Each structure stands twice: as structure tokens, then as C-alpha cells.
Amino acid sequence: MLLRNFFIFIYLSITVFLFTTLETSLSLWLSFMGNALILTFITYYHIFIERRYSPFLSTYIVFNFLFFLVAPLAQISEFNMMETPVFTHYFPFSELTFIKTNGLIATFNIVFFLFYVGCKDYIKVKKQYHLKKHLL
């Protein structure tokens, strides 16, 4: 239990630090905060509620946290210093594009989580049925 609490403390500390140092418009900040809250709920479910450990869900959380929260938040802070904000691969920075993308990511995370929770028990029951069938 101590390790679980330590992990969630580190996770929340990094998230709070990222959001307190983020300098951007309120709408973009809120779009990232929405994704962070959804991912935090999934993380809480995975650490404290889920009975069996799932490396798949752990990987999903880490990937989402690093590539859809940490990396963009770190890059956006750099854009405030630029006269014309452009990514290193010359894609122009647009707040509206980020907000739309965050909406799509949030939608995907919600659908993924509902599908994961709904199908987890179905797959478990199906495995047990096939196992019993082979043992008989």
C-alpha cells in the first residue's frame, strides 16, 4: 500500500508542477487539465480499485502521460518565447488545433476505459469457459 501511495504522490506532484508552470490561454490549459483528470482517474482505478495487475493498462497510462501530457506541456511553454511558434518539423502551433486534439484524446481515453472495464470481465469469463471445456 505504501508503494501505491508513493507512486500516486509522484504522479500528482509531476502533474501539478506541469500545470503550475504552464503559461498559456485558459481554454488550452483547461483542455489539458481535462485530459489530466481523465488519465488521473484511470490511474487511480488501476492502482487502487483494479484487483488484478494489468501490464497493458500500466503501459497505456505511462504512454498517455508522457506523450499526451508531459511532452506537449513542455513544448507549449517554449512557444511563448517564440515570435512565430513552430514545431521543429515546421508544423505551425495553433491553440485551436491543440484544443481539438485534446478533445479527441479525451474521447478516446473515455471510450478505451469503458471498453477495457467492460471487456475485462467478459474475456476472463470466456477464458474460464474454454479452460473448463478443455479439461472435460
Coordinates of C-alpha atoms in Angstrom, one line a residue, residues 7-125:
F7 CA 3.5 6.3 -6.9
I8 CA 0.3 8.4 -6.9
F9 CA 2.1 11.1 -4.9
I10 CA 4.9 11.3 -7.5
Y11 CA 2.4 11.2 -10.4
L12 CA 0.3 14.0 -8.9
S13 CA 3.4 16.1 -8.0
I14 CA 4.7 16.0 -11.6
T15 CA 1.2 16.8 -12.9
V16 CA 0.8 19.8 -10.5
F17 CA 4.2 21.1 -11.4
L18 CA 3.5 20.9 -15.1
F19 CA 0.2 22.8 -14.8
T20 CA 1.5 25.4 -12.4
T21 CA 4.4 26.2 -14.8
L22 CA 2.3 26.2 -17.9
E23 CA 1.9 29.7 -19.4
T24 CA -0.9 29.6 -22.0
S25 CA -4.5 30.6 -22.5
L26 CA -7.2 29.4 -20.2
S27 CA -9.0 27.4 -22.8
L28 CA -5.9 25.4 -23.8
W29 CA -5.0 25.0 -20.1
L30 CA -8.4 23.6 -19.4
S31 CA -8.3 21.2 -22.3
F32 CA -5.1 19.7 -21.0
M33 CA -6.5 19.7 -17.4
G34 CA -9.5 17.7 -18.7
N35 CA -7.2 15.1 -20.2
A36 CA -5.1 15.0 -17.0
L37 CA -8.2 14.4 -14.9
I38 CA -9.3 11.6 -17.1
L39 CA -5.9 10.0 -17.0
T40 CA -5.7 10.5 -13.2
F41 CA -9.0 8.7 -12.8
I42 CA -7.7 5.8 -14.9
T43 CA -4.5 5.7 -12.9
Y44 CA -6.4 5.7 -9.6
Y45 CA -8.6 2.9 -10.9
H46 CA -5.6 0.9 -11.9
I47 CA -3.7 1.4 -8.7
F48 CA -6.4 1.3 -6.1
I49 CA -9.5 -0.4 -7.5
E50 CA -8.5 -3.0 -10.0
R51 CA -8.0 -6.4 -8.4
R52 CA -5.5 -7.9 -10.8
Y53 CA -2.4 -6.2 -12.1
S54 CA -2.6 -5.3 -15.8
P55 CA 0.7 -4.5 -17.5
F56 CA -1.3 -3.5 -20.5
L57 CA -3.1 -0.7 -18.6
S58 CA 0.1 0.4 -16.9
T59 CA 1.8 0.8 -20.3
Y60 CA -1.3 2.7 -21.6
I61 CA -1.1 5.1 -18.7
V62 CA 2.6 5.7 -19.0
F63 CA 2.4 6.3 -22.8
N64 CA -0.5 8.7 -22.4
F65 CA 1.1 10.6 -19.6
L66 CA 4.4 11.0 -21.4
F67 CA 3.3 11.6 -24.9
F68 CA -0.1 13.4 -24.5
L69 CA 0.6 15.4 -21.3
V70 CA 4.3 15.9 -20.4
A71 CA 5.7 16.4 -23.9
P72 CA 3.1 18.8 -25.2
L73 CA 3.0 20.8 -22.0
A74 CA 6.8 21.2 -22.0
Q75 CA 6.7 22.3 -25.7
I76 CA 3.9 24.8 -25.3
S77 CA 5.9 26.6 -22.5
E78 CA 8.7 27.0 -25.0
F79 CA 6.3 28.5 -27.7
N80 CA 5.6 31.6 -25.5
M81 CA 9.2 32.7 -26.1
M82 CA 9.0 32.4 -29.9
E83 CA 7.8 35.2 -32.2
T84 CA 6.2 32.7 -34.6
P85 CA 5.7 29.4 -32.7
V86 CA 6.6 26.4 -35.0
F87 CA 7.5 22.8 -34.1
T88 CA 10.9 21.5 -35.0
H89 CA 9.3 19.7 -38.0
Y90 CA 7.8 23.1 -39.2
F91 CA 4.2 22.3 -38.2
P92 CA 2.7 25.6 -37.0
F93 CA 1.4 25.9 -33.5
S94 CA -2.3 26.6 -33.2
E95 CA -4.2 26.6 -29.9
L96 CA -7.4 25.6 -31.6
T97 CA -5.6 22.5 -33.1
F98 CA -4.4 21.6 -29.7
I99 CA -7.8 22.0 -28.1
K100 CA -9.4 19.8 -30.8
T101 CA -6.7 17.2 -30.4
N102 CA -7.2 17.2 -26.6
G103 CA -10.9 16.7 -27.2
L104 CA -10.2 13.7 -29.4
I105 CA -7.7 12.3 -26.9
A106 CA -10.2 12.7 -24.1
T107 CA -12.9 11.0 -26.1
F108 CA -10.6 8.1 -26.9
N109 CA -9.4 7.7 -23.3
I110 CA -13.0 7.6 -22.1
V111 CA -14.1 5.0 -24.8
F112 CA -10.9 3.0 -24.1
F113 CA -11.5 2.9 -20.4
L114 CA -15.2 1.9 -20.7
F115 CA -14.3 -0.8 -23.2
Y116 CA -11.4 -2.0 -21.0
V117 CA -13.6 -2.3 -17.9
G118 CA -16.5 -3.8 -19.9
C119 CA -14.5 -6.4 -21.8
K120 CA -12.1 -7.3 -19.0
D121 CA -14.6 -9.5 -17.2
Y122 CA -16.0 -10.8 -20.5
I123 CA -12.6 -12.0 -21.6
K124 CA -12.0 -13.5 -18.2
V125 CA -15.3 -15.5 -18.2

